[in-house]
mmCIF file of C-alpha atoms and ligand atoms in Angstrom:
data_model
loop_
_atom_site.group_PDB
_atom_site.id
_atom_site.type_symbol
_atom_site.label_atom_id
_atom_site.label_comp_id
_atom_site.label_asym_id
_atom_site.label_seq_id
_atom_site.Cartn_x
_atom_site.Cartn_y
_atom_site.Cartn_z
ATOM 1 C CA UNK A 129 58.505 -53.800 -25.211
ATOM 2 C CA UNK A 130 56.490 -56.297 -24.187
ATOM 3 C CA UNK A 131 56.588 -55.365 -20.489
ATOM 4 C CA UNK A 132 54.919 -51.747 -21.439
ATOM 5 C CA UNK A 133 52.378 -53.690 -23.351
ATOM 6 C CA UNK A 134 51.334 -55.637 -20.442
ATOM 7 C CA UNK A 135 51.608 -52.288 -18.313
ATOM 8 C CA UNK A 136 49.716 -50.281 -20.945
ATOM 9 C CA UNK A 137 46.781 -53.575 -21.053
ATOM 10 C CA UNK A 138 46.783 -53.395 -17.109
ATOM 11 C CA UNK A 139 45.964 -49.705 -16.627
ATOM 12 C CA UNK A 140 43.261 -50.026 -19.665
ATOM 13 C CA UNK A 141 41.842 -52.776 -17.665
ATOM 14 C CA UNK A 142 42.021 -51.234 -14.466
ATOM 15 C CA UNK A 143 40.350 -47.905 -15.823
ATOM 16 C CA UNK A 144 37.675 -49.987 -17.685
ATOM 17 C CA UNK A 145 36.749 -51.936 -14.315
ATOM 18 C CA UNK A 146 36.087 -48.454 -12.488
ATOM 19 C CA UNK A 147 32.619 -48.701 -11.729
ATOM 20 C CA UNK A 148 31.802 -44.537 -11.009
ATOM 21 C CA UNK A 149 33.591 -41.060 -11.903
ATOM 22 C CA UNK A 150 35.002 -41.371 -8.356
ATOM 23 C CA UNK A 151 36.521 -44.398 -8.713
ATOM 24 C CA UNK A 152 38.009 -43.334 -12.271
ATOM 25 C CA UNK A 153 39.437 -40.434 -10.558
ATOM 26 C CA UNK A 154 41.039 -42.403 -8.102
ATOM 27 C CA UNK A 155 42.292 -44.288 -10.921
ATOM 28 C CA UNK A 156 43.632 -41.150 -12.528
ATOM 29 C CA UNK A 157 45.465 -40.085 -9.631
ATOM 30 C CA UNK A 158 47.211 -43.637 -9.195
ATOM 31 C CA UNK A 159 48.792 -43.062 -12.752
ATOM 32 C CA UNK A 160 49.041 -39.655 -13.430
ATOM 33 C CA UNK A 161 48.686 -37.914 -10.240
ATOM 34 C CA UNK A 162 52.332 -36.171 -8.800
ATOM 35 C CA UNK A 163 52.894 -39.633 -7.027
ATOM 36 C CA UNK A 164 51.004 -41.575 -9.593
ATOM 37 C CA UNK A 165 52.919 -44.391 -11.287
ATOM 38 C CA UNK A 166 53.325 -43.555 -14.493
ATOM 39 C CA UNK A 167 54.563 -40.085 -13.384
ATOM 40 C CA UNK A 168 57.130 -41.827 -11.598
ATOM 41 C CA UNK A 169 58.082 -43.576 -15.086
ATOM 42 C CA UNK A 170 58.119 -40.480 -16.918
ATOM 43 C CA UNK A 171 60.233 -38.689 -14.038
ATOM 44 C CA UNK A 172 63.214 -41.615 -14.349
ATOM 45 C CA UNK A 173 63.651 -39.954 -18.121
ATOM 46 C CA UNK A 174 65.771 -37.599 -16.413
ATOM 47 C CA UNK A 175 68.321 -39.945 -14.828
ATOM 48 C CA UNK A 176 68.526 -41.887 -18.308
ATOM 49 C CA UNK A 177 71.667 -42.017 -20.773
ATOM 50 C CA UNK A 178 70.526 -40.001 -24.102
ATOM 51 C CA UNK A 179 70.457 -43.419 -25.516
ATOM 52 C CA UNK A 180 68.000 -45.254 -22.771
ATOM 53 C CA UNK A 181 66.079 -41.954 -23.083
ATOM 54 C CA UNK A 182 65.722 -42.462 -26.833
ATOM 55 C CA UNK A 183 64.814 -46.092 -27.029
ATOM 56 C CA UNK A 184 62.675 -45.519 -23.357
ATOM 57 C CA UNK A 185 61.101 -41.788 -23.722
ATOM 58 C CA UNK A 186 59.103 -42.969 -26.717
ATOM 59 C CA UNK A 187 57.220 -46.164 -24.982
ATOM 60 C CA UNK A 188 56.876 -44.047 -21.630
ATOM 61 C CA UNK A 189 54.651 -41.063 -23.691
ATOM 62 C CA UNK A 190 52.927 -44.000 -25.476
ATOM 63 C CA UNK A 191 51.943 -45.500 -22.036
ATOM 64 C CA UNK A 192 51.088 -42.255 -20.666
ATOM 65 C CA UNK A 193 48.803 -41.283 -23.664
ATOM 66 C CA UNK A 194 47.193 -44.864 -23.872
ATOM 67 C CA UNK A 195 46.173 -44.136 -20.107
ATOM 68 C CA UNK A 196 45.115 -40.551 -20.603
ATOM 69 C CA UNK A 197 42.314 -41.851 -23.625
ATOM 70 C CA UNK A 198 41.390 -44.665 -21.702
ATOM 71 C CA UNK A 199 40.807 -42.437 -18.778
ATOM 72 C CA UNK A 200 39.092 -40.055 -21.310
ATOM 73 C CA UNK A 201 36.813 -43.115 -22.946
ATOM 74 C CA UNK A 202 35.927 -43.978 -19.663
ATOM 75 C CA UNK A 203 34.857 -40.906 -18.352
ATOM 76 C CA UNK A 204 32.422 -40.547 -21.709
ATOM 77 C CA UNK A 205 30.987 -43.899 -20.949
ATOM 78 C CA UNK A 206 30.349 -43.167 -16.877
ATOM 79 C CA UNK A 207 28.414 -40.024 -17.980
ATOM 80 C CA UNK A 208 26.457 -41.311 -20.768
ATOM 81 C CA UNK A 209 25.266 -44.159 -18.408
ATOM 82 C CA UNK A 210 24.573 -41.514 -15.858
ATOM 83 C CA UNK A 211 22.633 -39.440 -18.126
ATOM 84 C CA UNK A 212 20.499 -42.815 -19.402
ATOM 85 C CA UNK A 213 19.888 -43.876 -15.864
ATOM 86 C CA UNK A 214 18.375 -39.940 -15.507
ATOM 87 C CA UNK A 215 16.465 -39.953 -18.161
ATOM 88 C CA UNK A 216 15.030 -43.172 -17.525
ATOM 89 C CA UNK A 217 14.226 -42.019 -13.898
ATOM 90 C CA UNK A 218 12.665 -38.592 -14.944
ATOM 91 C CA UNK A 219 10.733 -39.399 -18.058
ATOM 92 C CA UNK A 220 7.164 -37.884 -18.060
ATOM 93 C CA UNK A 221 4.696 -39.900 -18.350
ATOM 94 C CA UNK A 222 2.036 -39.049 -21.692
ATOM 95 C CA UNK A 223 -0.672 -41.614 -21.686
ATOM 96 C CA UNK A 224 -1.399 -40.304 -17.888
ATOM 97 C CA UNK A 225 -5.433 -39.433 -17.697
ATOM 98 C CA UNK A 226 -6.075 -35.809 -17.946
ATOM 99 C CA UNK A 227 -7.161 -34.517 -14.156
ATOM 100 C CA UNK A 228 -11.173 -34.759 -14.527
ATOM 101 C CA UNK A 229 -12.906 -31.110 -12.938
ATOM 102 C CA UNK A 230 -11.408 -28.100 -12.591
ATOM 103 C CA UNK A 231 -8.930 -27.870 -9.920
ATOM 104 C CA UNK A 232 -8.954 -24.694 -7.407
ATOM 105 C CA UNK A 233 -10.757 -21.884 -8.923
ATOM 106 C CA UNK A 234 -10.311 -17.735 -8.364
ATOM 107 C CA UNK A 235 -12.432 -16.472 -5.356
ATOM 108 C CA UNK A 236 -15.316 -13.753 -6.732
ATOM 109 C CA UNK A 237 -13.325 -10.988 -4.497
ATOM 110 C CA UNK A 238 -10.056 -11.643 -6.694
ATOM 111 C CA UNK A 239 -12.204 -12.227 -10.197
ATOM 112 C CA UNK A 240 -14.189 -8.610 -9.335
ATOM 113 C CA UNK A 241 -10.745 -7.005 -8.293
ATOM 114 C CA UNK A 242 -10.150 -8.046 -11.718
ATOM 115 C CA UNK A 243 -12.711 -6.874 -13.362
ATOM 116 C CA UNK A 244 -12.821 -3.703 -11.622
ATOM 117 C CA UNK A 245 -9.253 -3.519 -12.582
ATOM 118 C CA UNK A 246 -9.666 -3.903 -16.408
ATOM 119 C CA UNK A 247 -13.051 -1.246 -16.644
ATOM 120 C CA UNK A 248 -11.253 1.512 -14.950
ATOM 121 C CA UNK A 249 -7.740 0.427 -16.926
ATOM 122 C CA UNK A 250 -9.919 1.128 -20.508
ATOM 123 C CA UNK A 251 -10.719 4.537 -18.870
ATOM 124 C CA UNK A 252 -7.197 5.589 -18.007
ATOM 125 C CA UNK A 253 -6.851 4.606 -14.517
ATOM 126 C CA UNK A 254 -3.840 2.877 -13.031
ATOM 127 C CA UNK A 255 -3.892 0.068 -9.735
ATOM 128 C CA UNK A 256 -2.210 2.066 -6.472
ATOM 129 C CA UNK A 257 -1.639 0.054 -3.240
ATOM 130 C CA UNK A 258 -0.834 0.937 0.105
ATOM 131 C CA UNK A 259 0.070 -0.765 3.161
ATOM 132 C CA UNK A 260 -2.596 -2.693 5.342
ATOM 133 C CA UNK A 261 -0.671 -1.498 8.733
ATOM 134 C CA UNK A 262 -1.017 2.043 8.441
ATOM 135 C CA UNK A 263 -0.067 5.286 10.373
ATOM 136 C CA UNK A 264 -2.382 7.682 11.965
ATOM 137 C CA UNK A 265 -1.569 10.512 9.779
ATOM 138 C CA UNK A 266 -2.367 8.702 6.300
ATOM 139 C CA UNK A 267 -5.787 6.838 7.818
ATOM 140 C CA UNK A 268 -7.173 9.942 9.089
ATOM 141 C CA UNK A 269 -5.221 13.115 10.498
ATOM 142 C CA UNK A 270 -4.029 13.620 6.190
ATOM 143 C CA UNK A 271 -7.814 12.901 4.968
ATOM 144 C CA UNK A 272 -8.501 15.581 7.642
ATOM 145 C CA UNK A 273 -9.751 13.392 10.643
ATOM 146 C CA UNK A 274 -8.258 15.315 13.043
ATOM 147 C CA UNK A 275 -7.840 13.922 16.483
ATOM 148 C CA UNK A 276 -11.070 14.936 18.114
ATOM 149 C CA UNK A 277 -13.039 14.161 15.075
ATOM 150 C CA UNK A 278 -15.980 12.111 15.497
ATOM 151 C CA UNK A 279 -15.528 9.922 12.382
ATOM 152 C CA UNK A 280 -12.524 8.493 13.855
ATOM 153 C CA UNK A 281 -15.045 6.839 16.175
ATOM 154 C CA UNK A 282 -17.028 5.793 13.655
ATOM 155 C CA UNK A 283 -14.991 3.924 12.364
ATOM 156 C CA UNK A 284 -14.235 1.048 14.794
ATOM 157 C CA UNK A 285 -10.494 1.008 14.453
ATOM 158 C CA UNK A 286 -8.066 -2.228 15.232
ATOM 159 C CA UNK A 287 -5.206 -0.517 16.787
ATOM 160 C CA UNK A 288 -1.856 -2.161 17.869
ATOM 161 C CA UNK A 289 -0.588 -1.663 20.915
ATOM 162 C CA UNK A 290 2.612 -1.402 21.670
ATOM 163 C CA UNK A 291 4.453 -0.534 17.381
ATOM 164 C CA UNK A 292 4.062 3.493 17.735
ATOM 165 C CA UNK A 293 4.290 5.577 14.135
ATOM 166 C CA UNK A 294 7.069 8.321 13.911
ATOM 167 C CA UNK A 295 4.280 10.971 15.950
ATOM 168 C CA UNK A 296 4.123 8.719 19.028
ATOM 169 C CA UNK A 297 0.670 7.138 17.969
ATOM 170 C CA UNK A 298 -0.388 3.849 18.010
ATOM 171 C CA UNK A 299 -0.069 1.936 14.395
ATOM 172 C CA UNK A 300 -3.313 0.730 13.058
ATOM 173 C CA UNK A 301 -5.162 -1.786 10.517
ATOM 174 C CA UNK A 302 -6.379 0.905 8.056
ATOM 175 C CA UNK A 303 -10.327 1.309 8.385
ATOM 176 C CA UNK A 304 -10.633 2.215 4.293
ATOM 177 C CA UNK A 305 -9.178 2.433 1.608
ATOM 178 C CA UNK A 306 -8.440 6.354 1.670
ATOM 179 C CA UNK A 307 -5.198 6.290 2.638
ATOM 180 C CA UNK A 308 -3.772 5.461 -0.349
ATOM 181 C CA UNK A 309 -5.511 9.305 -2.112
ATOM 182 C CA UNK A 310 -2.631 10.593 0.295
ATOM 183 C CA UNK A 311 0.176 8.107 -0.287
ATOM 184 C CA UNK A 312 -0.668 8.577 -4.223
ATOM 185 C CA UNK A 313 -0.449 12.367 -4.096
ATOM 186 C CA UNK A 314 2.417 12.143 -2.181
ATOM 187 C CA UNK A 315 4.383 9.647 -4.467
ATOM 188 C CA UNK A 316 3.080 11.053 -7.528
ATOM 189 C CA UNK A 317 3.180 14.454 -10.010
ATOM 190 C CA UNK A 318 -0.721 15.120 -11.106
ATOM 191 C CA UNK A 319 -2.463 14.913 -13.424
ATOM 192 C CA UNK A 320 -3.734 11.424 -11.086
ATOM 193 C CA UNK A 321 -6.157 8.563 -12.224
ATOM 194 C CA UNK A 322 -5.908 5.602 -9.739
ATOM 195 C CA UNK A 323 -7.960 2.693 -8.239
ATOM 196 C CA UNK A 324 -6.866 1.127 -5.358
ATOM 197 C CA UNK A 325 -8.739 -2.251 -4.380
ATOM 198 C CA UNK A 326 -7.536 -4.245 -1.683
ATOM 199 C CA UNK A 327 -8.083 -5.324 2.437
ATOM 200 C CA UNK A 328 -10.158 -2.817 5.017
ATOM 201 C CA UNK A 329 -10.665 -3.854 8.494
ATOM 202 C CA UNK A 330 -12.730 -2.775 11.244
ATOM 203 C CA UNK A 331 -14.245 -4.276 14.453
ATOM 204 C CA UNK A 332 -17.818 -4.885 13.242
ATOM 205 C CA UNK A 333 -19.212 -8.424 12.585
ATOM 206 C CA UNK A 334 -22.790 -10.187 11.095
ATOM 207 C CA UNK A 335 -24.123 -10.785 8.182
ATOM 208 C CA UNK A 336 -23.014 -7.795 5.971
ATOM 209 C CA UNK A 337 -20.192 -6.943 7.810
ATOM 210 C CA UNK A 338 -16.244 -8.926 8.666
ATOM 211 C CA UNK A 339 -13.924 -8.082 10.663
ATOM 212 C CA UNK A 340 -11.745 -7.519 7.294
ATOM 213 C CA UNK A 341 -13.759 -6.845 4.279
ATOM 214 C CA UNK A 342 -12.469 -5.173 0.646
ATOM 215 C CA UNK A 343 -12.601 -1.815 -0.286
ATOM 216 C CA UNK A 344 -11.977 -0.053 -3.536
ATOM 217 C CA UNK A 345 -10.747 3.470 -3.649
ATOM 218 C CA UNK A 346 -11.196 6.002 -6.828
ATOM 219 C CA UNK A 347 -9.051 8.749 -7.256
ATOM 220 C CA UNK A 348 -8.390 11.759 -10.055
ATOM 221 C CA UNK A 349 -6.421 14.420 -9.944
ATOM 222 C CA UNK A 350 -6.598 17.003 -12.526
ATOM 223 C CA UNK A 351 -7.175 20.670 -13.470
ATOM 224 C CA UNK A 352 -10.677 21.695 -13.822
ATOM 225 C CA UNK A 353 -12.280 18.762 -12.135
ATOM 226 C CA UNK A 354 -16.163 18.544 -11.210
ATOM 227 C CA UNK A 355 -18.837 16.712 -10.697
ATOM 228 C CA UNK A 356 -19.963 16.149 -13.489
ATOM 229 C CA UNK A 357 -17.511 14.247 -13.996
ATOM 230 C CA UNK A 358 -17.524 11.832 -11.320
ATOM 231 C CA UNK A 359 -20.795 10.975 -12.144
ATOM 232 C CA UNK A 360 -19.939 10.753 -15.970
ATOM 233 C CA UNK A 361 -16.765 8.038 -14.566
ATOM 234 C CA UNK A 362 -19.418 6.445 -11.670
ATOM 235 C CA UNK A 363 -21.613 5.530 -14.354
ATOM 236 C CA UNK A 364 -19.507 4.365 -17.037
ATOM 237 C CA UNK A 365 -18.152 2.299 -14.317
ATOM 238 C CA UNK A 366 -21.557 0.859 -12.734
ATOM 239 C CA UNK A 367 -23.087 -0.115 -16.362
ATOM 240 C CA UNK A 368 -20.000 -1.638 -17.900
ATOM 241 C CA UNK A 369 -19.711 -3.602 -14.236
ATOM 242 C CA UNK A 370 -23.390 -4.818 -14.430
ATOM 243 C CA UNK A 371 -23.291 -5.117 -17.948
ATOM 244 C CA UNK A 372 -25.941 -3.194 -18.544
ATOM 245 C CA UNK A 373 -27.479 0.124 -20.181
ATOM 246 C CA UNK A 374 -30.459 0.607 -17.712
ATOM 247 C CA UNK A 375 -28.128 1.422 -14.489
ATOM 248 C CA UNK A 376 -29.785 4.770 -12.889
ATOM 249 C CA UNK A 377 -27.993 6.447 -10.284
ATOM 250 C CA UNK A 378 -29.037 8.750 -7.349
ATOM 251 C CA UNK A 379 -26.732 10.806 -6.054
ATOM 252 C CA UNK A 380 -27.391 12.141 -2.714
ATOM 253 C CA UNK A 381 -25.818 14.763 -0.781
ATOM 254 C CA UNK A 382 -23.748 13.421 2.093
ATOM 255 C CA UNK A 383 -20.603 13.499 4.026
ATOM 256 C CA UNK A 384 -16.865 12.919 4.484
ATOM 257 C CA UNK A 385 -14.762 14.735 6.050
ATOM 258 C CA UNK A 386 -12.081 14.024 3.243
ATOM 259 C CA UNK A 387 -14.775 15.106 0.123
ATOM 260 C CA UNK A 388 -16.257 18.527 -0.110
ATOM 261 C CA UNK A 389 -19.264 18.489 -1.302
ATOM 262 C CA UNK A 390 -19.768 14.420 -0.572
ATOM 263 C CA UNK A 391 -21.953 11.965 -1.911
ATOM 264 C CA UNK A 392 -23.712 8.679 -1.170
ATOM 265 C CA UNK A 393 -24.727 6.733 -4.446
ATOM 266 C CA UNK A 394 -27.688 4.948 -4.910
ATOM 267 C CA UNK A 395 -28.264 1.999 -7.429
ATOM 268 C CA UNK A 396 -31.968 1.744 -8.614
ATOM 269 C CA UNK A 397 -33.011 -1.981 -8.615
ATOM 270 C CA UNK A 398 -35.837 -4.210 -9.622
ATOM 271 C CA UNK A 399 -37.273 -7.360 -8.155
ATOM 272 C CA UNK A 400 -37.411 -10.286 -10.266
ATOM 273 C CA UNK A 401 -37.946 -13.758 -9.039
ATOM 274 C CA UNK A 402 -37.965 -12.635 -5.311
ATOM 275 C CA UNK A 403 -34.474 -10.800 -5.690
ATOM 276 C CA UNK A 404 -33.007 -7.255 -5.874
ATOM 277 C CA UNK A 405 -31.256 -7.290 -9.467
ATOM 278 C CA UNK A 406 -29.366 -4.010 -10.222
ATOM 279 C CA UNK A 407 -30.965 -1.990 -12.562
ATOM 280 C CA UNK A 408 -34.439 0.029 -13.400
ATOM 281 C CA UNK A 409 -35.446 2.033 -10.455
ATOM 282 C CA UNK A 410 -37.872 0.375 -8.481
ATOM 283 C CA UNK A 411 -36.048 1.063 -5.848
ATOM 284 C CA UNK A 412 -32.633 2.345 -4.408
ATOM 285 C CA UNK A 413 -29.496 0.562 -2.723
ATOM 286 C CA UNK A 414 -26.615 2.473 -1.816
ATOM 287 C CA UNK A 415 -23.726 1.312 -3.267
ATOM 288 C CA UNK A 416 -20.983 3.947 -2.856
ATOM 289 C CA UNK A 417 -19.370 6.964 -1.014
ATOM 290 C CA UNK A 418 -18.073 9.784 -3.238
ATOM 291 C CA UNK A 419 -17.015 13.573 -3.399
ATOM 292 C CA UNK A 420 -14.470 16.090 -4.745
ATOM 293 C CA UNK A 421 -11.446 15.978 -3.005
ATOM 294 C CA UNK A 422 -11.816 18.137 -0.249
ATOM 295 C CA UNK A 423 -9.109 21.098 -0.523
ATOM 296 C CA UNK A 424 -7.445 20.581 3.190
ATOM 297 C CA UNK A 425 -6.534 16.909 1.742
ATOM 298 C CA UNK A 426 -5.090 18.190 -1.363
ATOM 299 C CA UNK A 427 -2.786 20.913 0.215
ATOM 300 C CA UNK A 428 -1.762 17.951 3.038
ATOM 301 C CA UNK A 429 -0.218 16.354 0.499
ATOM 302 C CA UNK A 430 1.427 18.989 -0.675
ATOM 303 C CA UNK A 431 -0.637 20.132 -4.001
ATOM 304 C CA UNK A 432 -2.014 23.587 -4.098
ATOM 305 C CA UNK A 433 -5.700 23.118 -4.412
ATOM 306 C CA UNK A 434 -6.334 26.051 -6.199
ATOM 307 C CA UNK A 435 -4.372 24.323 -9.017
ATOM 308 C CA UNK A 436 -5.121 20.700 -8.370
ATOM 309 C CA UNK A 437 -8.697 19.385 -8.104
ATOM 310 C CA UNK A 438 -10.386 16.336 -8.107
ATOM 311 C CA UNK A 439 -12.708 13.688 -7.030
ATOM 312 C CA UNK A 440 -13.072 10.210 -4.968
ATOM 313 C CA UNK A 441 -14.796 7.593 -4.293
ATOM 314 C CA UNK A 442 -14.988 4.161 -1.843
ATOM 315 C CA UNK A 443 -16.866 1.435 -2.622
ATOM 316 C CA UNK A 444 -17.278 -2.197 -1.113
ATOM 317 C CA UNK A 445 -16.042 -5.020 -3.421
ATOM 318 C CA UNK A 446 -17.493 -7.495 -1.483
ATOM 319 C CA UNK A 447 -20.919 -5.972 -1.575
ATOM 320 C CA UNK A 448 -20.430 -5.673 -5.394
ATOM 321 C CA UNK A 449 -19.404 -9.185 -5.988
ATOM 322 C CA UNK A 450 -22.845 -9.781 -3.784
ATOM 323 C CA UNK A 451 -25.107 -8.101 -6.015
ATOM 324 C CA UNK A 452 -23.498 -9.241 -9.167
ATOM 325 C CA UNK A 453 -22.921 -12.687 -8.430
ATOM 326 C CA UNK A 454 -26.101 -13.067 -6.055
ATOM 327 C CA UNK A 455 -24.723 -14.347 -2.625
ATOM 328 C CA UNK A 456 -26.351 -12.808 0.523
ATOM 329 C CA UNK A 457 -24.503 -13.993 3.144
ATOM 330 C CA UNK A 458 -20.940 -11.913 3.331
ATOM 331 C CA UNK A 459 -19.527 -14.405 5.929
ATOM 332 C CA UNK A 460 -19.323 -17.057 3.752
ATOM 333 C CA UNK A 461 -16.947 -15.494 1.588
ATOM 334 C CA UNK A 462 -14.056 -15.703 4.011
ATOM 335 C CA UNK A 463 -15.190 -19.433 5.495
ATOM 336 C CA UNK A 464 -13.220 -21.402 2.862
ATOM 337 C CA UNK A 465 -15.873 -24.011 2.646
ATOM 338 C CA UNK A 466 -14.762 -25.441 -0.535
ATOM 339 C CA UNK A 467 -18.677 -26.592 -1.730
ATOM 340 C CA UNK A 468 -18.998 -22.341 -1.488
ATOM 341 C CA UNK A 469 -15.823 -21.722 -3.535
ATOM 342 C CA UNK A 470 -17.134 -24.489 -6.422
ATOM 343 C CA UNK A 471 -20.044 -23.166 -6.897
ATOM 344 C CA UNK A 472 -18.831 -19.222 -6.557
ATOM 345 C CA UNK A 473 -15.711 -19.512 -7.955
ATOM 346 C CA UNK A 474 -14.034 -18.831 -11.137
ATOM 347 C CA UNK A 475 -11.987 -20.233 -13.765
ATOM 348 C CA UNK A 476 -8.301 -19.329 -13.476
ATOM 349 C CA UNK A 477 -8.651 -19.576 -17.078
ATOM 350 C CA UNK A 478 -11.743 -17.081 -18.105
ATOM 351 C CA UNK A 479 -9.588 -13.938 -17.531
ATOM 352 C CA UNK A 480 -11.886 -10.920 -17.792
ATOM 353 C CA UNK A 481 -11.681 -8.598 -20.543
ATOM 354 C CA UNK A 482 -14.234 -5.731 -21.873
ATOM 355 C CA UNK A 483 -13.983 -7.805 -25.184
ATOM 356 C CA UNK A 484 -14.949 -11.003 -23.592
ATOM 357 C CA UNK A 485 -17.065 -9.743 -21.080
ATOM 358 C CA UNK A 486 -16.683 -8.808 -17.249
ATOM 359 C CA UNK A 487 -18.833 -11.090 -16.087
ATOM 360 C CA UNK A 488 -20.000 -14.666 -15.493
HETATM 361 N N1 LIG B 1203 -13.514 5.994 2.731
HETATM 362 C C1 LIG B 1203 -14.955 6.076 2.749
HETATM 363 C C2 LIG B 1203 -15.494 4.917 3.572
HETATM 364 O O1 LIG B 1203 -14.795 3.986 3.864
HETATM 365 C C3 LIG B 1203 -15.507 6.006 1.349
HETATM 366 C C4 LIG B 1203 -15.150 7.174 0.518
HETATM 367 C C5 LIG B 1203 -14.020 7.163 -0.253
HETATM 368 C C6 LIG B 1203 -15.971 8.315 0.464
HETATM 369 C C7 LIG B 1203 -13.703 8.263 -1.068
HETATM 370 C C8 LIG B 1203 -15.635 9.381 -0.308
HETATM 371 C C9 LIG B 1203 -14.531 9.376 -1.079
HETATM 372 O O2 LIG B 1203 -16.641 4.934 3.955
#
């Protein structure tokens, strides 16, 4: 009797003294692993008279459940301390200061991609976006720039050199936004209302022009289509941009070889204070390239034009962050100089909304 007491205090002791889980576990093999000892105890039952086994059987279970809640208490203990030492580690700390300023703020291209995004969202329109490495076909053969065309030169395309598209021709940094007109009509079953804002490039560089610059792209889609109501959607679009009800707009005739008729559109302006300020009609700023969708795009894609009509437009965001926001110098948008982004940038925080306003 006594000897199992002293056995049963020596395991408790030895299982209280383990200083970690692993340890314990070592512990726990050492007595009740296949070779631990008190296995070995419980496996000389066998060899036992039916009397031993009686008086012995009882004191060997006692021993082995005395070292399986030790083991057990321990274990509780070893995490709890663990989870203590953890929480003492990773507490946050409350009475830390508040950060003083704002930190980082949203760039006027992203807050007018916004904004452009919520006007034409209130008017049924939906954000498409296409790939910035595009394919001949969808950056000019499908808006019907055919090889020889002269726009194509016009528009002082990046090409790669060696990545070829599926019809042998070099890959390319898409000049406009157009592009994705074709890969909406393609992807989609009219009626179509889409804007597409997002990264142009071509090889042109000073003060109004980057190498990369933003472009957003109009579409609809629709039966019975006209002009009239481009310039009801141009508009609607300009005044609840500027924020205002005295936005006149001039269209004049123009073209694309993707639009039939085309359009340039004018802004009027007024000077105040030395500056151009959108709105009146003092004079004119062009702001815009429009047209209905010319009929050769349409069936490229697909759509029988004499069902399907509908009208486009292109339009720099840059530019329009310009004459909203009043910088004049374009390069400085893509400098990163963070004095610039302070004093033109926006709070993450003032999300725009046609409730809350658009603007500043
Ligand atoms: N893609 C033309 C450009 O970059 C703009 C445009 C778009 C004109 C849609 C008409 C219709 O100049």
């Amino acid at each position: 009797m006594s000897d199992f007491d002293s056995l049963t205090g020596e395991w408790r002791a030895r299982i209280a003294a383990a200083p970690d889980l692993a340890s314990l576990e070592a512990e726990r093999v050492a007595a009740l692993g296949k070779q631990g000892a008190v296995t070995g105890l419980l496996k000389t039952l066998g060899g036992m008279t039916p009397e031993e086994r009686q008086s012995e059987g009882p004191r060997i279970h006692a021993l082995r459940e005395a070292v399986t809640e030790a083991i057990g208490a321990r274990k509780a203990a070893l995490e709890a301390a663990e989870l203590e030492r953890k929480l003492a580690t990773e507490t946050l700390d409350m009475t830390l200061p508040m950060p003083t300023g704002e930190q980082g703020s949203v760039h006027p291209v992203s807050q007018v991609m916004d904004e452009l995004a919520e006007i034409f969202a209130d008017l049924g329109f939906s954000v498409a976006t296409g790939p910035e490495i595009e394919d001949d076909w969808h950056n000019f053969t499908a808006l019907n720039i055919p090889e020889s065309h002269p726009a194509r030169a016009m528009h002082d395309t990046f090409y790669f050199g060696a990545d070829k598209d599926r019809d042998g021709k070099r890959m390319l940094l898409r000049t406009h936004t157009s592009p994705v007109q074709i890969r909406t009509m393609q992807a989609e079953k009219p009626p179509l209302r889409i804007i597409a804002p997002g990264r142009t490039y071509r090889s042109d560089s000073d003060a109004t022009h980057t190498p990369m610059f933003h472009q957003v792209e109009g579409l609809v889609i629709d039966r019975g289509t006209h002009l009239g109501h481009l310039k009801w959607t141009l508009e609607t679009f300009l005044k609840a941009f500027f924020e205002r009800d005295d936005i006149v707009l001039r269209l004049r005739p123009s073209y694309f070889p993707f639009t039939e008729p085309s359009a340039e559109v004018d802004v009027g302006y007024t000077v105040q204070n030395g500056r151009r300020v959108v709105g009146g009609s003092d004079g004119w700023m062009e702001v815009l390239g429009s047209g209905m969708v010319h009929p050769r795009v349409i069936a490229a894609c697909g759509l029988d034009p004499d069902e399907w009509q509908g009208f486009a437009f292109g339009c720099g965001i840059d530019r329009l962050a310009m004459l909203k926001y009043g910088m004049d110098d374009l390069r400085a948008f893509f400098d990163g100089d963070l004095r610039w982004l302070r004093h033109y940038g926006f709070s993450s925080l003032d999300v725009p909304t046609l409730s809350g306003g658009v603007g500043a």
